[in-house]
């Protein structure tokens, strides 16, 4: 199945302009990132393009290359950060202007945020998953591990990790797009939909974890209901199988304004055979052309018109999130830290390995690799080595 990235890269028609309102609020220090992209022809202002970072030189998100040289970069707490803090696999929201026909744009703001931050409880290398703060995290072939981490097998119980990705309601687990090992954290966090709400006992379930929010002041609590997406945080971990949180905030990724729209995400709730919810956005697919089988937990792309906060879809495609590509990542930058014997170097801080057989060169050869040369590289991520494995190298200079 094609992902949204593949379809954008193929230059297929995109939906018309959509104004996306970023929702920001409490829980653990701030709002979250948007989860709905805009589309159309020509230049669009106040654009938001959302997804994991798949490349740099400028920043590439959802198949669109944004010039990020003047963008303000912030984290989920609203703290201003550097462009150097942006890494492959981080889930981001980009605001600015874009031409979705040319797949180029100019970013004025870039916001990134994770879904899980906490200690590792257990690791299952065979089944490619781990448990963090009581929540299960699934690792895919496309999951990026931070430099030096060395993949899932390098983690140990007790390690503190931060996970970027998406929550899958069917499996009750997160699908990681990036995993980083942290040295410290003042608070642990989980983001996801409320389930099994028990208002009388001030508890609910989030990603399979029992949350006790009795300690959160009434004035600081969001309106809770099953399916509402929240961010919970606390300075400590679980005790007796329960996580007693100190902060709780509503954390939807977007609010739809009327207009053409396209959204990608996992189905959280099936309201009927053709009506479902994707990360808080209701999609009405009664009149849509549907490719694939709709079900809770399936990754979908829905295109249509937003009206009254509901996306009335014309087309829905169920995607295969396990699909991989030898050219899933793209980086254009100057070569640094080049090691001729190993053909390993860095592009914008990311380790690259060009030693594998079958690398296609354009405008040069392996002999032309050197510090200071500007190249466009396409490849895939290799978790054990922590490097992007080069498949195509084009000399830009």
CSV table of C-alpha atoms in Angstrom, one decimal:
chain,number,residue,atom,x,y,z
A,1,UNK,CA,0.0,0.0,0.0
A,2,UNK,CA,1.2,3.5,-0.6
A,3,UNK,CA,1.6,5.8,2.3
A,4,UNK,CA,0.7,9.5,2.1
A,5,UNK,CA,4.3,10.2,1.5
A,6,UNK,CA,4.5,8.0,-1.5
A,7,UNK,CA,1.3,9.5,-3.0
A,8,UNK,CA,2.6,13.0,-2.5
A,9,UNK,CA,5.9,12.1,-4.0
A,10,UNK,CA,4.1,10.7,-7.0
A,11,UNK,CA,2.6,14.1,-7.6
A,12,UNK,CA,-1.0,13.0,-7.4
A,13,UNK,CA,-3.7,15.7,-7.1
A,14,UNK,CA,-4.1,17.1,-3.6
A,15,UNK,CA,-7.1,18.6,-2.0
A,16,UNK,CA,-7.6,22.3,-1.9
A,17,UNK,CA,-6.7,24.7,0.9
A,18,UNK,CA,-7.5,23.9,4.5
A,19,UNK,CA,-7.0,26.2,7.5
A,20,UNK,CA,-5.8,24.1,10.4
A,21,UNK,CA,-6.0,25.4,13.9
A,22,UNK,CA,-3.3,24.1,16.2
A,23,UNK,CA,-4.7,23.1,19.6
A,24,UNK,CA,-2.5,23.8,22.5
A,25,UNK,CA,-3.1,23.1,26.2
A,26,UNK,CA,-1.9,21.9,29.5
A,27,UNK,CA,-0.9,18.4,30.4
A,28,UNK,CA,2.8,18.3,31.1
A,29,UNK,CA,3.5,21.7,29.9
A,30,UNK,CA,1.8,22.5,26.7
A,31,UNK,CA,-0.2,21.7,23.6
A,32,UNK,CA,0.5,19.2,20.9
A,33,UNK,CA,1.2,19.1,17.2
A,34,UNK,CA,-1.4,19.2,14.4
A,35,UNK,CA,-2.4,16.1,12.6
A,36,UNK,CA,-4.1,17.4,9.4
A,37,UNK,CA,-2.3,18.5,6.3
A,38,UNK,CA,-3.5,21.0,3.7
A,39,UNK,CA,-3.4,20.5,0.0
A,40,UNK,CA,-4.1,22.1,-3.3
A,41,UNK,CA,-2.5,24.0,-6.1
A,42,UNK,CA,-0.7,27.3,-6.0
A,43,UNK,CA,0.7,29.0,-2.9
A,44,UNK,CA,-1.3,28.5,0.4
A,45,UNK,CA,-0.7,30.5,3.5
A,46,UNK,CA,-1.0,29.3,7.1
A,47,UNK,CA,-0.4,25.8,5.9
A,48,UNK,CA,0.2,22.9,8.3
A,49,UNK,CA,1.9,19.8,7.0
A,50,UNK,CA,2.2,16.9,9.4
A,51,UNK,CA,4.1,13.7,9.8
A,52,UNK,CA,7.5,12.2,10.7
A,53,UNK,CA,10.5,13.9,9.2
A,54,UNK,CA,11.7,11.9,6.2
A,55,UNK,CA,14.5,14.1,5.0
A,56,UNK,CA,16.5,17.3,5.2
A,57,UNK,CA,17.9,20.0,3.0
A,58,UNK,CA,15.3,21.7,3.7
A,59,UNK,CA,13.0,19.7,5.9
A,60,UNK,CA,10.8,17.1,4.2
A,61,UNK,CA,7.4,16.2,5.8
A,62,UNK,CA,4.6,14.4,4.1
A,63,UNK,CA,6.5,14.5,0.8
A,64,UNK,CA,6.8,18.3,0.8
A,65,UNK,CA,10.2,20.0,1.0
A,66,UNK,CA,10.0,23.1,3.2
A,67,UNK,CA,12.7,25.8,3.3
A,68,UNK,CA,13.3,26.0,7.1
A,69,UNK,CA,16.1,28.5,7.1
A,70,UNK,CA,14.0,31.2,8.8
A,71,UNK,CA,11.5,29.0,10.7
A,72,UNK,CA,10.9,29.2,14.4
A,73,UNK,CA,11.4,25.7,15.9
A,74,UNK,CA,9.6,24.8,19.1
A,75,UNK,CA,9.0,21.6,21.1
A,76,UNK,CA,5.6,20.5,22.5
A,77,UNK,CA,6.1,22.7,25.5
A,78,UNK,CA,6.4,25.8,23.3
A,79,UNK,CA,10.2,26.1,24.1
A,80,UNK,CA,12.1,27.6,21.2
A,81,UNK,CA,14.6,25.1,19.9
A,82,UNK,CA,17.3,25.0,17.1
A,83,UNK,CA,16.9,23.5,13.6
A,84,UNK,CA,19.7,21.2,14.7
A,85,UNK,CA,17.3,19.6,17.2
A,86,UNK,CA,15.2,18.3,14.3
A,87,UNK,CA,15.9,14.6,13.5
A,88,UNK,CA,14.7,12.0,11.2
A,89,UNK,CA,11.5,10.3,12.4
A,90,UNK,CA,10.4,13.1,14.6
A,91,UNK,CA,6.7,13.8,14.3
A,92,UNK,CA,6.3,17.5,13.3
A,93,UNK,CA,3.7,20.1,12.4
A,94,UNK,CA,4.9,22.8,9.9
A,95,UNK,CA,3.1,26.1,9.4
A,96,UNK,CA,4.0,28.5,6.6
A,97,UNK,CA,3.3,28.6,2.9
A,98,UNK,CA,3.5,25.8,0.3
A,99,UNK,CA,2.9,24.9,-3.3
A,100,UNK,CA,1.5,21.4,-3.1
A,101,UNK,CA,1.8,20.9,-6.8
A,102,UNK,CA,5.5,21.5,-6.8
A,103,UNK,CA,5.8,19.9,-3.3
A,104,UNK,CA,7.8,22.8,-2.0
A,105,UNK,CA,7.1,25.4,0.7
A,106,UNK,CA,8.5,27.9,3.2
A,107,UNK,CA,8.2,27.0,6.9
A,108,UNK,CA,7.6,29.8,9.3
A,109,UNK,CA,7.1,27.5,12.3
A,110,UNK,CA,8.1,23.9,13.0
A,111,UNK,CA,6.8,22.1,16.1
A,112,UNK,CA,7.8,18.6,17.1
A,113,UNK,CA,6.5,16.4,19.9
A,114,UNK,CA,6.7,12.8,21.2
A,115,UNK,CA,4.0,10.5,22.5
A,116,UNK,CA,5.9,8.6,25.2
A,117,UNK,CA,8.7,9.5,27.6
A,118,UNK,CA,9.6,7.2,30.4
A,119,UNK,CA,11.6,4.2,31.6
A,120,UNK,CA,11.8,0.9,29.7
A,121,UNK,CA,10.2,-2.0,31.6
A,122,UNK,CA,10.9,-4.8,29.2
A,123,UNK,CA,12.2,-5.5,25.7
A,124,UNK,CA,11.1,-8.2,23.2
A,125,UNK,CA,13.6,-8.2,20.4
A,126,UNK,CA,12.1,-11.2,18.7
A,127,UNK,CA,8.7,-9.5,18.3
A,128,UNK,CA,10.2,-6.1,17.9
A,129,UNK,CA,8.5,-4.3,20.8
A,130,UNK,CA,9.2,-2.9,24.2
A,131,UNK,CA,7.2,-1.6,27.2
A,132,UNK,CA,7.8,2.0,28.3
A,133,UNK,CA,6.0,3.4,31.4
A,134,UNK,CA,3.6,0.4,31.1
A,135,UNK,CA,2.7,1.1,27.4
A,136,UNK,CA,3.7,-1.2,24.6
A,137,UNK,CA,5.7,0.3,21.7
A,138,UNK,CA,6.0,-1.5,18.4
A,139,UNK,CA,9.2,-1.1,16.3
A,140,UNK,CA,9.1,-1.2,12.5
A,141,UNK,CA,11.8,-1.5,9.9
A,142,UNK,CA,11.4,2.2,9.3
A,143,UNK,CA,11.8,3.2,12.9
A,144,UNK,CA,14.7,5.5,13.3
A,145,UNK,CA,16.9,5.1,16.4
A,146,UNK,CA,19.0,8.0,17.7
A,147,UNK,CA,22.6,8.1,16.8
A,148,UNK,CA,24.7,5.6,18.8
A,149,UNK,CA,21.7,3.7,20.2
A,150,UNK,CA,22.2,0.7,17.9
A,151,UNK,CA,18.6,-0.5,17.6
A,152,UNK,CA,16.2,-2.3,19.9
A,153,UNK,CA,18.8,-4.9,21.1
A,154,UNK,CA,20.9,-2.1,22.5
A,155,UNK,CA,18.2,-1.1,25.0
A,156,UNK,CA,18.0,-2.4,28.6
A,157,UNK,CA,15.3,-2.4,31.2
A,158,UNK,CA,15.6,0.9,33.2
A,159,UNK,CA,16.8,2.9,30.2
A,160,UNK,CA,14.9,6.2,29.8
A,161,UNK,CA,13.6,6.6,26.3
A,162,UNK,CA,11.5,9.1,24.3
A,163,UNK,CA,9.2,7.7,21.5
A,164,UNK,CA,7.8,9.6,18.5
A,165,UNK,CA,5.1,7.9,16.6
A,166,UNK,CA,1.4,7.0,16.4
A,167,UNK,CA,-1.0,5.2,18.8
A,168,UNK,CA,-2.8,2.1,17.4
A,169,UNK,CA,-6.1,1.5,19.2
A,170,UNK,CA,-6.5,-2.0,17.8
A,171,UNK,CA,-3.3,-3.3,19.3
A,172,UNK,CA,-3.3,-0.9,22.2
A,173,UNK,CA,0.3,0.1,21.4
A,174,UNK,CA,2.3,2.8,19.8
A,175,UNK,CA,4.1,2.5,16.5
A,176,UNK,CA,7.4,4.2,16.8
A,177,UNK,CA,8.8,6.4,14.1
A,178,UNK,CA,11.8,7.4,16.2
A,179,UNK,CA,13.3,6.3,19.5
A,180,UNK,CA,15.8,8.2,21.6
A,181,UNK,CA,17.6,7.3,24.8
A,182,UNK,CA,17.6,10.1,27.3
A,183,UNK,CA,19.9,10.7,30.3
A,184,UNK,CA,17.3,12.4,32.5
A,185,UNK,CA,13.7,13.8,32.5
A,186,UNK,CA,11.8,15.9,35.0
A,187,UNK,CA,8.5,14.4,34.0
A,188,UNK,CA,7.3,11.2,32.3
A,189,UNK,CA,4.6,11.6,29.7
A,190,UNK,CA,2.0,9.6,27.7
A,191,UNK,CA,-0.2,10.9,25.0
A,192,UNK,CA,-3.3,9.1,23.6
A,193,UNK,CA,-7.0,8.6,23.7
A,194,UNK,CA,-9.0,8.2,27.0
A,195,UNK,CA,-10.5,4.7,27.4
A,196,UNK,CA,-12.7,3.1,30.1
A,197,UNK,CA,-13.3,6.4,31.8
A,198,UNK,CA,-14.4,6.0,35.4
A,199,UNK,CA,-15.3,9.5,36.6
A,200,UNK,CA,-16.5,8.4,40.0
A,201,UNK,CA,-13.1,6.9,40.8
A,202,UNK,CA,-11.2,9.5,38.8
A,203,UNK,CA,-9.5,6.9,36.6
A,204,UNK,CA,-9.2,5.9,33.0
A,205,UNK,CA,-7.0,3.9,30.7
A,206,UNK,CA,-4.4,5.3,28.3
A,207,UNK,CA,-2.6,2.9,26.0
A,208,UNK,CA,-3.3,0.1,28.4
A,209,UNK,CA,-2.1,2.0,31.4
A,210,UNK,CA,-4.4,2.8,34.3
A,211,UNK,CA,-4.4,6.5,35.0
A,212,UNK,CA,-5.4,8.0,38.4
A,213,UNK,CA,-6.0,11.7,38.0
A,214,UNK,CA,-7.3,12.5,41.5
A,215,UNK,CA,-4.3,14.6,42.2
A,216,UNK,CA,-4.8,16.9,39.2
A,217,UNK,CA,-6.6,20.1,40.4
A,218,UNK,CA,-10.2,20.5,39.1
A,219,UNK,CA,-9.4,23.8,37.4
A,220,UNK,CA,-6.5,22.1,35.5
A,221,UNK,CA,-8.5,19.2,34.2
A,222,UNK,CA,-9.7,19.0,30.6
A,223,UNK,CA,-13.2,17.8,29.7
A,224,UNK,CA,-12.8,14.0,29.8
A,225,UNK,CA,-14.7,11.5,27.7
A,226,UNK,CA,-13.8,8.2,26.0
A,227,UNK,CA,-11.9,8.9,22.9
A,228,UNK,CA,-10.7,12.4,23.9
A,229,UNK,CA,-6.9,12.7,23.3
A,230,UNK,CA,-4.9,13.8,26.3
A,231,UNK,CA,-1.4,14.2,27.5
A,232,UNK,CA,-0.7,12.9,31.0
A,233,UNK,CA,2.4,13.5,33.0
A,234,UNK,CA,4.0,12.9,36.4
A,235,UNK,CA,7.4,13.1,38.0
A,236,UNK,CA,7.3,9.4,38.9
A,237,UNK,CA,6.4,6.1,37.3
A,238,UNK,CA,3.7,3.5,38.0
A,239,UNK,CA,3.0,2.2,41.5
A,240,UNK,CA,1.0,-1.0,41.9
A,241,UNK,CA,0.1,-1.0,38.3
A,242,UNK,CA,-1.4,2.5,38.5
A,243,UNK,CA,0.0,5.8,37.3
A,244,UNK,CA,-1.0,8.6,39.5
A,245,UNK,CA,-0.5,11.7,37.3
A,246,UNK,CA,0.1,15.2,38.4
A,247,UNK,CA,-0.9,17.0,35.2
A,248,UNK,CA,-3.5,16.3,32.5
A,249,UNK,CA,-4.3,18.2,29.4
A,250,UNK,CA,-6.3,17.9,26.2
A,251,UNK,CA,-4.0,17.2,23.3
A,252,UNK,CA,-5.9,16.9,20.0
A,253,UNK,CA,-3.7,17.3,17.0
A,254,UNK,CA,-6.0,19.6,15.0
A,255,UNK,CA,-9.3,21.2,14.5
A,256,UNK,CA,-10.8,21.3,11.0
A,257,UNK,CA,-12.0,24.5,9.4
A,258,UNK,CA,-14.4,24.2,6.5
A,259,UNK,CA,-12.6,23.5,3.2
A,260,UNK,CA,-10.9,20.8,1.3
A,261,UNK,CA,-8.8,18.5,3.4
A,262,UNK,CA,-6.7,15.4,3.5
A,263,UNK,CA,-5.7,13.5,6.6
A,264,UNK,CA,-3.5,10.5,7.4
A,265,UNK,CA,-3.6,8.5,10.6
A,266,UNK,CA,-4.8,5.4,12.5
A,267,UNK,CA,-8.6,4.8,12.9
A,268,UNK,CA,-9.3,5.1,16.6
A,269,UNK,CA,-13.0,4.4,16.6
A,270,UNK,CA,-15.5,2.9,14.1
A,271,UNK,CA,-18.8,4.8,14.6
A,272,UNK,CA,-20.4,2.9,11.8
A,273,UNK,CA,-19.3,0.8,8.8
A,274,UNK,CA,-18.4,4.1,7.0
A,275,UNK,CA,-17.9,6.6,9.7
A,276,UNK,CA,-14.8,6.6,11.9
A,277,UNK,CA,-12.4,8.8,14.0
A,278,UNK,CA,-8.8,9.5,13.1
A,279,UNK,CA,-6.9,11.1,16.0
A,280,UNK,CA,-10.0,13.0,17.1
A,281,UNK,CA,-11.2,14.0,13.6
A,282,UNK,CA,-14.5,12.4,12.5
A,283,UNK,CA,-14.5,11.1,8.9
A,284,UNK,CA,-17.7,10.4,7.0
A,285,UNK,CA,-16.9,7.9,4.2
A,286,UNK,CA,-20.5,7.0,3.3
A,287,UNK,CA,-20.1,8.5,-0.3
A,288,UNK,CA,-16.4,7.8,-0.6
A,289,UNK,CA,-14.4,5.5,-2.8
A,290,UNK,CA,-12.8,3.1,-0.3
A,291,UNK,CA,-9.7,1.1,-1.1
A,292,UNK,CA,-9.1,-1.5,1.5
A,293,UNK,CA,-11.0,-2.6,4.6
A,294,UNK,CA,-11.8,-0.1,7.3
A,295,UNK,CA,-11.2,-1.2,10.9
A,296,UNK,CA,-9.9,0.1,14.2
A,297,UNK,CA,-6.2,0.5,14.1
A,298,UNK,CA,-5.8,0.6,10.3
A,299,UNK,CA,-3.7,3.4,8.8
A,300,UNK,CA,-5.8,5.4,6.4
A,301,UNK,CA,-5.6,8.4,4.1
A,302,UNK,CA,-8.9,10.3,3.7
A,303,UNK,CA,-9.5,13.1,1.2
A,304,UNK,CA,-12.6,15.3,0.9
A,305,UNK,CA,-14.2,18.4,2.3
A,306,UNK,CA,-14.4,19.4,5.9
A,307,UNK,CA,-17.7,20.7,7.1
A,308,UNK,CA,-18.7,21.5,10.7
A,309,UNK,CA,-15.5,19.7,11.9
A,310,UNK,CA,-16.3,16.5,10.0
A,311,UNK,CA,-14.3,15.4,7.0
A,312,UNK,CA,-16.7,14.2,4.4
A,313,UNK,CA,-14.5,12.0,2.4
A,314,UNK,CA,-14.4,11.5,-1.4
A,315,UNK,CA,-11.6,8.9,-1.2
A,316,UNK,CA,-10.3,6.7,1.5
A,317,UNK,CA,-7.3,4.5,1.1
A,318,UNK,CA,-6.2,2.0,3.7
A,319,UNK,CA,-2.4,1.9,3.9
A,320,UNK,CA,0.2,-0.7,4.9
A,321,UNK,CA,2.3,0.8,7.7
A,322,UNK,CA,4.7,-2.1,7.5
A,323,UNK,CA,5.6,-1.2,3.9
A,324,UNK,CA,9.3,-0.2,3.5
A,325,UNK,CA,11.3,1.5,0.8
A,326,UNK,CA,15.0,1.5,0.0
A,327,UNK,CA,14.6,5.3,-0.5
A,328,UNK,CA,12.5,6.1,2.5
A,329,UNK,CA,14.8,8.9,3.6
A,330,UNK,CA,16.4,11.8,1.7
A,331,UNK,CA,19.0,14.2,2.9
A,332,UNK,CA,20.7,17.1,0.9
A,333,UNK,CA,23.6,18.6,2.8
A,334,UNK,CA,27.4,19.0,2.9
A,335,UNK,CA,29.4,16.0,3.7
A,336,UNK,CA,31.2,16.1,7.1
A,337,UNK,CA,33.3,13.6,9.1
A,338,UNK,CA,34.1,11.6,6.0
A,339,UNK,CA,36.0,8.4,6.6
A,340,UNK,CA,37.4,7.2,3.2
A,341,UNK,CA,38.1,3.5,4.2
A,342,UNK,CA,34.6,2.9,5.5
A,343,UNK,CA,32.8,5.3,3.2
A,344,UNK,CA,30.9,6.6,6.2
A,345,UNK,CA,30.1,10.3,6.8
A,346,UNK,CA,27.5,12.6,8.1
A,347,UNK,CA,24.9,14.8,6.5
A,348,UNK,CA,23.3,17.4,8.8
A,349,UNK,CA,24.5,15.3,11.7
A,350,UNK,CA,23.0,12.0,10.5
A,351,UNK,CA,25.4,9.1,10.0
A,352,UNK,CA,25.4,7.7,6.5
A,353,UNK,CA,26.9,4.5,5.2
A,354,UNK,CA,27.8,4.4,1.4
A,355,UNK,CA,29.8,1.2,1.6
A,356,UNK,CA,27.0,-1.2,0.6
A,357,UNK,CA,26.9,-2.7,-2.9
A,358,UNK,CA,24.6,-1.2,-5.5
A,359,UNK,CA,24.8,2.5,-4.7
A,360,UNK,CA,23.8,4.5,-7.7
A,361,UNK,CA,25.9,7.6,-8.3
A,362,UNK,CA,24.9,10.6,-10.4
A,363,UNK,CA,27.4,13.3,-11.4
A,364,UNK,CA,30.3,11.5,-9.7
A,365,UNK,CA,31.4,8.3,-8.0
A,366,UNK,CA,32.5,7.0,-4.7
A,367,UNK,CA,35.9,8.5,-5.4
A,368,UNK,CA,34.4,12.0,-5.4
A,369,UNK,CA,33.0,11.7,-1.8
A,370,UNK,CA,34.8,14.2,0.4
A,371,UNK,CA,34.2,16.7,3.2
A,372,UNK,CA,32.5,19.8,1.9
A,373,UNK,CA,30.9,18.2,-1.1
A,374,UNK,CA,27.1,18.8,-1.3
A,375,UNK,CA,25.1,15.7,-2.2
A,376,UNK,CA,21.5,14.6,-2.3
A,377,UNK,CA,21.3,11.2,-0.8
A,378,UNK,CA,18.4,8.7,-0.7
A,379,UNK,CA,18.4,5.5,1.4
A,380,UNK,CA,16.9,3.5,4.2
A,381,UNK,CA,17.6,3.4,7.9
A,382,UNK,CA,19.6,0.5,9.4
A,383,UNK,CA,19.0,0.3,13.2
A,384,UNK,CA,22.0,-1.9,14.2
A,385,UNK,CA,24.4,0.5,12.6
A,386,UNK,CA,22.4,3.7,13.3
A,387,UNK,CA,23.1,4.8,9.8
A,388,UNK,CA,21.1,5.7,6.7
A,389,UNK,CA,22.3,3.2,4.1
A,390,UNK,CA,22.9,5.0,0.8
A,391,UNK,CA,21.1,3.8,-2.3
A,392,UNK,CA,21.4,6.9,-4.5
A,393,UNK,CA,23.9,9.7,-4.3
A,394,UNK,CA,23.6,12.8,-6.5
A,395,UNK,CA,26.4,15.4,-6.4
A,396,UNK,CA,24.7,18.8,-6.1
A,397,UNK,CA,27.8,20.9,-6.5
